[in-house]
Short mmCIF file of C-alpha atoms in Angstrom, two decimals:
data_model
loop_
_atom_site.label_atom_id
_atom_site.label_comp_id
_atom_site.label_asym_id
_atom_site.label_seq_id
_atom_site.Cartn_x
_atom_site.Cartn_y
_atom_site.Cartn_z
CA UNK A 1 41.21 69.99 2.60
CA UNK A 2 42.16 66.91 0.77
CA UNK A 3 41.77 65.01 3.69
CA UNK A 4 37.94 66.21 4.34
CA UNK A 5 37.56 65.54 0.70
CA UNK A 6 39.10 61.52 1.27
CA UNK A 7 36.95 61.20 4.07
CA UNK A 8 33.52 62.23 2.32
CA UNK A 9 34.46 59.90 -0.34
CA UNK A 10 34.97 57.17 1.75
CA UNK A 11 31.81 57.73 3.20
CA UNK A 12 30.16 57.53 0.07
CA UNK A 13 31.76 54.89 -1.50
CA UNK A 14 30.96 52.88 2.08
CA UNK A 15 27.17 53.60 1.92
CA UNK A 16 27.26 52.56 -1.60
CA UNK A 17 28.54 49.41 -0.83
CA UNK A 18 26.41 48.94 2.25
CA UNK A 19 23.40 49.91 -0.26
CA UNK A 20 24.70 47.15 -2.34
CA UNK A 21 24.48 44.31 -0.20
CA UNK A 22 21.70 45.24 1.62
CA UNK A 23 20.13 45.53 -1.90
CA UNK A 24 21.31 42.18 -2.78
CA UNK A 25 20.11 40.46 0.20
CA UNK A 26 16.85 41.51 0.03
CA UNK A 27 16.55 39.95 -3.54
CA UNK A 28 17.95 36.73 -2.23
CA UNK A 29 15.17 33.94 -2.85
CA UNK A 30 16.37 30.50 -2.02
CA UNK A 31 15.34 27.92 -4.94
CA UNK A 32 12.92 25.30 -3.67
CA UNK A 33 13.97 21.79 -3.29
CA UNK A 34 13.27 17.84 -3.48
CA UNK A 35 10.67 19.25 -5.81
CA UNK A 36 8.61 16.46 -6.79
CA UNK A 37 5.12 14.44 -8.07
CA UNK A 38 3.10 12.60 -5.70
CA UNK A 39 -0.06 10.81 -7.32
CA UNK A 40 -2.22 8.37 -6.19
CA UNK A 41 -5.41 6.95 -8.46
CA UNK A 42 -4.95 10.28 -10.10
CA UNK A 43 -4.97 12.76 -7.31
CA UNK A 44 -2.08 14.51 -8.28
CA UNK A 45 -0.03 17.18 -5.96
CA UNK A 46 3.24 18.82 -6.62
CA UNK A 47 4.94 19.11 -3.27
CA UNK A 48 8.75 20.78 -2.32
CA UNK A 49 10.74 22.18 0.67
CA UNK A 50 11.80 23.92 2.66
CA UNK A 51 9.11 26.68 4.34
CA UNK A 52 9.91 29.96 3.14
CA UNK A 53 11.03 33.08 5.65
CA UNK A 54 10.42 36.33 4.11
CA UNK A 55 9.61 35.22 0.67
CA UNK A 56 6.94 33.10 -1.02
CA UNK A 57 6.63 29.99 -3.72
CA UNK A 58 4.68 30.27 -6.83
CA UNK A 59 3.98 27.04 -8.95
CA UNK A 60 4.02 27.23 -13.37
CA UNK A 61 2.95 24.47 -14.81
CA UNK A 62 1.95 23.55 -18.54
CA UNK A 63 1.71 20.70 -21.55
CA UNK A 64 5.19 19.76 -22.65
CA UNK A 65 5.47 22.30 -25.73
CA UNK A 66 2.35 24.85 -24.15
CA UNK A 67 1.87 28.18 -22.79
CA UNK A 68 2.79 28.09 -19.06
CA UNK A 69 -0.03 28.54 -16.35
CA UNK A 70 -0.68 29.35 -13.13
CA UNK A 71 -3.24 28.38 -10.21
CA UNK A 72 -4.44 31.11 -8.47
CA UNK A 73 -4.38 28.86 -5.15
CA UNK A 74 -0.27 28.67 -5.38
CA UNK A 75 0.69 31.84 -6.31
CA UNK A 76 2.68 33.73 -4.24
CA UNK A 77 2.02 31.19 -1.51
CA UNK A 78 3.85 30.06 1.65
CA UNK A 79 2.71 26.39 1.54
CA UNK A 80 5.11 23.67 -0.04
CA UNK A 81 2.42 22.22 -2.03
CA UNK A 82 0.22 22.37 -5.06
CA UNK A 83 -2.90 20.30 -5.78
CA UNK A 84 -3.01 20.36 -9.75
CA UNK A 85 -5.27 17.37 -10.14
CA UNK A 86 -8.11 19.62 -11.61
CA UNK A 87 -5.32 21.37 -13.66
CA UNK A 88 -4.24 17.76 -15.60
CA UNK A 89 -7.16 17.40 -17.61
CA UNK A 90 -5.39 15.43 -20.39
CA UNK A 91 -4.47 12.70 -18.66
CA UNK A 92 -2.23 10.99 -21.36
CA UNK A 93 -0.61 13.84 -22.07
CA UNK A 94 3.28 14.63 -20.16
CA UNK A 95 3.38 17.83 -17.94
CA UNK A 96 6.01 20.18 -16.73
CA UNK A 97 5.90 22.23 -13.58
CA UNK A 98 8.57 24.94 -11.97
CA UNK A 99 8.48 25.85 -8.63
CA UNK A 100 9.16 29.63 -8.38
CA UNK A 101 10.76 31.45 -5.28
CA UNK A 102 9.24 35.30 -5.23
CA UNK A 103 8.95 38.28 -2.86
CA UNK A 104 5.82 38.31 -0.15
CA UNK A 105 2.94 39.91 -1.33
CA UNK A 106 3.30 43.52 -1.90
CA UNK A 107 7.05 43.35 -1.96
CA UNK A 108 8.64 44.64 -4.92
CA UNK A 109 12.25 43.12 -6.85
CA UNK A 110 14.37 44.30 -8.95
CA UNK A 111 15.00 41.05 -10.24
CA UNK A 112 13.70 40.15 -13.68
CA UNK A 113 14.03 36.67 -13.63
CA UNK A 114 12.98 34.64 -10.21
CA UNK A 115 14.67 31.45 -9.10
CA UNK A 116 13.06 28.39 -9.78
CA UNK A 117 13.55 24.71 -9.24
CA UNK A 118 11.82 22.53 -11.84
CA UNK A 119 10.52 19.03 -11.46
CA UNK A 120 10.36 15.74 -13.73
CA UNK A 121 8.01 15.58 -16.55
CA UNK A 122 4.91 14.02 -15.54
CA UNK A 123 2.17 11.98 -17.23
CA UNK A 124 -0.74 10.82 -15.20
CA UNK A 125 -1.86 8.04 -17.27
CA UNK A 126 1.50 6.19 -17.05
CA UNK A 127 2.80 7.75 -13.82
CA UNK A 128 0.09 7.89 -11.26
CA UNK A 129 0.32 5.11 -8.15
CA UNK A 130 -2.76 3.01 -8.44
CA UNK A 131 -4.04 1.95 -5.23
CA UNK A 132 -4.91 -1.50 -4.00
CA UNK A 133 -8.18 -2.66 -4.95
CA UNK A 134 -10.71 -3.99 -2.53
CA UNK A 135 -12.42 -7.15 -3.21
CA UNK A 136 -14.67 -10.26 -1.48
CA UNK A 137 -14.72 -13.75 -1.87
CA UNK A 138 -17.72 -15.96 -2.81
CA UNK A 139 -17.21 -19.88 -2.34
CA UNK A 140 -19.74 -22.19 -4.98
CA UNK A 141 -21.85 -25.13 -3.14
CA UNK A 142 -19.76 -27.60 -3.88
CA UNK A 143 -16.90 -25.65 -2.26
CA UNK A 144 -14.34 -26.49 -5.25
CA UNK A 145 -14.56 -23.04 -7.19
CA UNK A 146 -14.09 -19.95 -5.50
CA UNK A 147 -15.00 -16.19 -7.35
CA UNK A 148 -13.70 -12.78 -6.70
CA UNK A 149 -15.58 -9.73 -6.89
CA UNK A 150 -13.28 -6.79 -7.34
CA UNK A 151 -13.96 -3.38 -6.78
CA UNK A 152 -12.07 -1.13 -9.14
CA UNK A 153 -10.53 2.12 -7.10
CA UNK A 154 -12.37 5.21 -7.37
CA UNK A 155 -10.43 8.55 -8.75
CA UNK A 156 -11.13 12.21 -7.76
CA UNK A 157 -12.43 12.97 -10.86
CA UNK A 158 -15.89 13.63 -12.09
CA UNK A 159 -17.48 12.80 -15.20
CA UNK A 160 -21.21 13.69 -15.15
CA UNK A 161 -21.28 14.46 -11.77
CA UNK A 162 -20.11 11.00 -11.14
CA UNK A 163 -16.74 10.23 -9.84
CA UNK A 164 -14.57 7.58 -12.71
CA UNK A 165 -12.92 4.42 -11.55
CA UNK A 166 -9.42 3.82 -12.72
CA UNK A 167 -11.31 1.16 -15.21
CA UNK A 168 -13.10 4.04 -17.19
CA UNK A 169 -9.76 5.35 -17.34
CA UNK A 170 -7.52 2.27 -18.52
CA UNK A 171 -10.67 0.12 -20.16
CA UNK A 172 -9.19 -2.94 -21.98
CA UNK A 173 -5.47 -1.67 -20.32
CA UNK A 174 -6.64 -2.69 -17.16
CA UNK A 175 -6.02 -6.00 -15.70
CA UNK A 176 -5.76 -7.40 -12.52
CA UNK A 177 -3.26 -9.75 -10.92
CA UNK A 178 -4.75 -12.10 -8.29
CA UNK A 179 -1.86 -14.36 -6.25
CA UNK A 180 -3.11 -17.07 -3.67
CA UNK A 181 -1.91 -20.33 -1.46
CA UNK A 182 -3.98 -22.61 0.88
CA UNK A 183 -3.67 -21.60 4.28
CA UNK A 184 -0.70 -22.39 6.21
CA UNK A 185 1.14 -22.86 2.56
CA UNK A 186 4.12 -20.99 1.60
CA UNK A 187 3.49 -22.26 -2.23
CA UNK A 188 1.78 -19.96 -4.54
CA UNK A 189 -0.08 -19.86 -7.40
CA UNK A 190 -0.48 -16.51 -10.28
CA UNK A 191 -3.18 -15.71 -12.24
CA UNK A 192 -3.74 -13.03 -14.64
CA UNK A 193 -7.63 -11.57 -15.54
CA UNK A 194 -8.82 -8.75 -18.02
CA UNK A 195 -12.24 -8.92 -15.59
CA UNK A 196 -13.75 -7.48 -12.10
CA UNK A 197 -14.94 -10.92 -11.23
CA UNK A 198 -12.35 -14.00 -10.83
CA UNK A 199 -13.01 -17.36 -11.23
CA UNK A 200 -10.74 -19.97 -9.37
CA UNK A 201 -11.28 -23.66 -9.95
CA UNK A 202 -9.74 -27.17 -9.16
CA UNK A 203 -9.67 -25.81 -5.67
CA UNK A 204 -9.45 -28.60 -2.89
CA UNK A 205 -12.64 -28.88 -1.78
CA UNK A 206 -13.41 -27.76 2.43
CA UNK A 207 -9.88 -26.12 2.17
CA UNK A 208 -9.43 -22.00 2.91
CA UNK A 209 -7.44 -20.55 0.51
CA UNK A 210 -5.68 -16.57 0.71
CA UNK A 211 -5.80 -14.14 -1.88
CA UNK A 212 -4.17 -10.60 -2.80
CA UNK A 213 -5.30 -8.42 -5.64
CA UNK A 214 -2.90 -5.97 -7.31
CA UNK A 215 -4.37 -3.54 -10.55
CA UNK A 216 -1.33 -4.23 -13.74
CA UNK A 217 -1.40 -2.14 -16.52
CA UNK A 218 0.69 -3.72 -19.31
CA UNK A 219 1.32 -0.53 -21.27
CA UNK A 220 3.38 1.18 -18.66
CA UNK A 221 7.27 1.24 -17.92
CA UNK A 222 7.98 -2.59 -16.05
CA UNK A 223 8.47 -0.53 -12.59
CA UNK A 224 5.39 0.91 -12.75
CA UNK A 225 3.10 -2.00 -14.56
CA UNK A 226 1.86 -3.13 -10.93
CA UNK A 227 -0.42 -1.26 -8.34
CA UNK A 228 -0.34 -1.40 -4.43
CA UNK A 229 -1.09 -5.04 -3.42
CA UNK A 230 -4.30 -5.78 -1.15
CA UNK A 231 -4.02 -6.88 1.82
CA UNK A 232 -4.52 -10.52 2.28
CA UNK A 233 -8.13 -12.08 2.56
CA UNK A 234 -8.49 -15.64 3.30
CA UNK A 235 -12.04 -17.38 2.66
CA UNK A 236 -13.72 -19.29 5.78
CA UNK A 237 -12.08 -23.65 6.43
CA UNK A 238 -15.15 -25.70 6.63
CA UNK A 239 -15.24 -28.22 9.30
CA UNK A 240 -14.98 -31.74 8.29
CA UNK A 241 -15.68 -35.14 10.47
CA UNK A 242 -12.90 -37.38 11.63
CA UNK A 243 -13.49 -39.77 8.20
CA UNK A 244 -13.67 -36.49 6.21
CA UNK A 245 -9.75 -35.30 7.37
CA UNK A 246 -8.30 -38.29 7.76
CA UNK A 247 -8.02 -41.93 5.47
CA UNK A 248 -9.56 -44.90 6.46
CA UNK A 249 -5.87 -46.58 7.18
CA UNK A 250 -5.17 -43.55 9.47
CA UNK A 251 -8.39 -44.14 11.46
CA UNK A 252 -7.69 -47.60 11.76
CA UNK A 253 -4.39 -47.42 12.64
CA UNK A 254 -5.91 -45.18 15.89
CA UNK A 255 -8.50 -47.11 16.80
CA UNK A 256 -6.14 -50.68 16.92
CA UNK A 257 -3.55 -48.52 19.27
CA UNK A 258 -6.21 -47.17 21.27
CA UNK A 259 -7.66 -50.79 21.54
CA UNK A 260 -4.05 -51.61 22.41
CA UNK A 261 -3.61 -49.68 24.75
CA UNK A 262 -7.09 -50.58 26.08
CA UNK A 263 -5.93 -54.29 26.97
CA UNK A 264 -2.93 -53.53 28.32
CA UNK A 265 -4.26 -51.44 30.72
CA UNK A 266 -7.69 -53.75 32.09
CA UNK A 267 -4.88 -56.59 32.10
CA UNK A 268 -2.37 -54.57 34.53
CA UNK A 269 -5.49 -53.67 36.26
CA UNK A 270 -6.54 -57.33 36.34
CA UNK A 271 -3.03 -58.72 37.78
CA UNK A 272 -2.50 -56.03 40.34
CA UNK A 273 -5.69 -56.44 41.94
CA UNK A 274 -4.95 -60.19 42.36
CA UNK A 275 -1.71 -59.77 43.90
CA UNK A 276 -3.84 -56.71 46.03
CA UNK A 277 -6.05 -59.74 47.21
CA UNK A 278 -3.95 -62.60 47.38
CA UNK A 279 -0.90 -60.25 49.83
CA UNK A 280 -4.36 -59.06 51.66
CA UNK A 281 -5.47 -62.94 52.67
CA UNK A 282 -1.78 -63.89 53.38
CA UNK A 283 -1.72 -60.96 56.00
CA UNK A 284 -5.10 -62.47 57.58
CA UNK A 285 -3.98 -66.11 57.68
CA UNK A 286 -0.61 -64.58 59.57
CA UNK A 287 -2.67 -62.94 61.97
CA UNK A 288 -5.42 -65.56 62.63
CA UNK A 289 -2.03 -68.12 63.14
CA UNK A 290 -0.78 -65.68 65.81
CA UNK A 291 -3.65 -65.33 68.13
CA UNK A 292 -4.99 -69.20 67.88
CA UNK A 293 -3.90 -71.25 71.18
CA UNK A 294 -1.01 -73.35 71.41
#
């Protein structure tokens, strides 16, 4: 009898434990990872890893010191990332964000309290990458000043059905950083302007100069002061004569060798072609020697 009894409680006690873990493992929700800001002129997503199996991520997100909130697009959702550039309205203010792991839809937990990974605090005004600008070159008629026309990058956000630019963003904060060389130079020169159009003068005149155009917000941390660069333009070389690229001494110098050079070739001709002739009429008088009678 006591044995049938050890054996049902055995049985019981197994099942329990078996209930346990199989309890447990359903309420297992790994914690999202790498959980990070990526922003760009103000288009700002929150993106993590890895894809979930069998459970979902949900993104909170608030002010620093605010009520936590939640997009209705990343709730619950098996993506690994969260556009919340609508969401940051303030843009100087510093935001916090967790990234939640929960049960699929419809799938109930006993768990009061979810796992969640949360990322670095995040302003957009100081924080945000800004882009390289675009920009065009316009060369004066006398071809010793040269202006550039920047464009300021465009943001995805709207104001009066507009879309802003980073400038009615940063205003006076915004500068940009122009670096150039003449072509084929390694040497280069800085320059620093508050304005969308840059003047450049003392250039040397005829010559084609390169530029790149960087946005610099002085405000920010020193890491983060500079945008993306441009790529490189270079304005168009204008052709020049012979006395326009070269001094007078130089031109002189090529003409007198060429001259040179000149002479010394009509004389060689000159003395060849006499010793041509005069071996040509010793040959005859040979000839006309042999064949006259004795």
């Amino acid at each position: 009898m006591m044995d049938v009894r050890s054996s049902v409680h055995f049985g019981v006690s197994l099942l329990s434990v078996l209930f346990t873990i199989g309890a447990s493992g359903e309420d297992y929700f790994p914690e999202a990872q790498n959980v990070k800001w990526v922003s760009n002129n103000f288009k700002t997503i929150l993106t993590w890893g890895p894809e979930p199996t069998n459970y979902t991520y949900t993104v909170e997100f608030s002010e620093v010191g605010k009520d936590r909130q939640r997009k209705p697009y990343c709730i619950r959702s098996s993506g690994t990332e969260c556009d919340l550039t609508n969401e940051l309205r303030n843009l100087e203010e510093t935001y916090s964000a967790d990234v939640l792991s929960e049960p699929l839809p419809g799938v109930n937990s006993d768990l009061v309290e979810f796992p969640y990974t949360r990322a670095k605090r995040f302003c957009p005004y100081k924080d945000t990458q800004i882009g390289a600008p675009g920009f065009n070159i316009k060369q004066s008629e006398d071809k010793t000043k040269m202006t550039l026309h920047i464009q300021d990058p465009l943001t995805p956000i709207y104001k009066d059905d507009q879309l802003v630019t980073i400038r009615d963003i940063f205003k006076n904060d915004l500068k940009y950083n122009v670096v150039y060389n003449k072509a084929g130079s390694t040497g280069k020169k800085e320059t620093m302007s508050d304005l969308r159009d840059v003047e450049l003068n003392n250039l040397d005149k005829g010559e084609s100069y390169c530029f790149m155009v960087a946005a610099y917000i002085p405000s920010r941390s020193v890491k983060k002061r500079h945008g993306d660069w441009s790529k490189p333009q270079c304005s168009p070389r204008e052709s020049k004569t012979i006395f326009e690229e070269f001094p007078f001494g130089v031109i002189a110098g090529a003409i007198a060798i060429m001259l040179a050079m000149l002479i010394i070739l009509t004389t060689l001709t000159v003395v060849c072609c006499k010793r041509f002739c005069c071996n040509k009429k010793e040959t005859v008088d040979k000839e006309n020697l042999q064949l006259s009678p004795v």
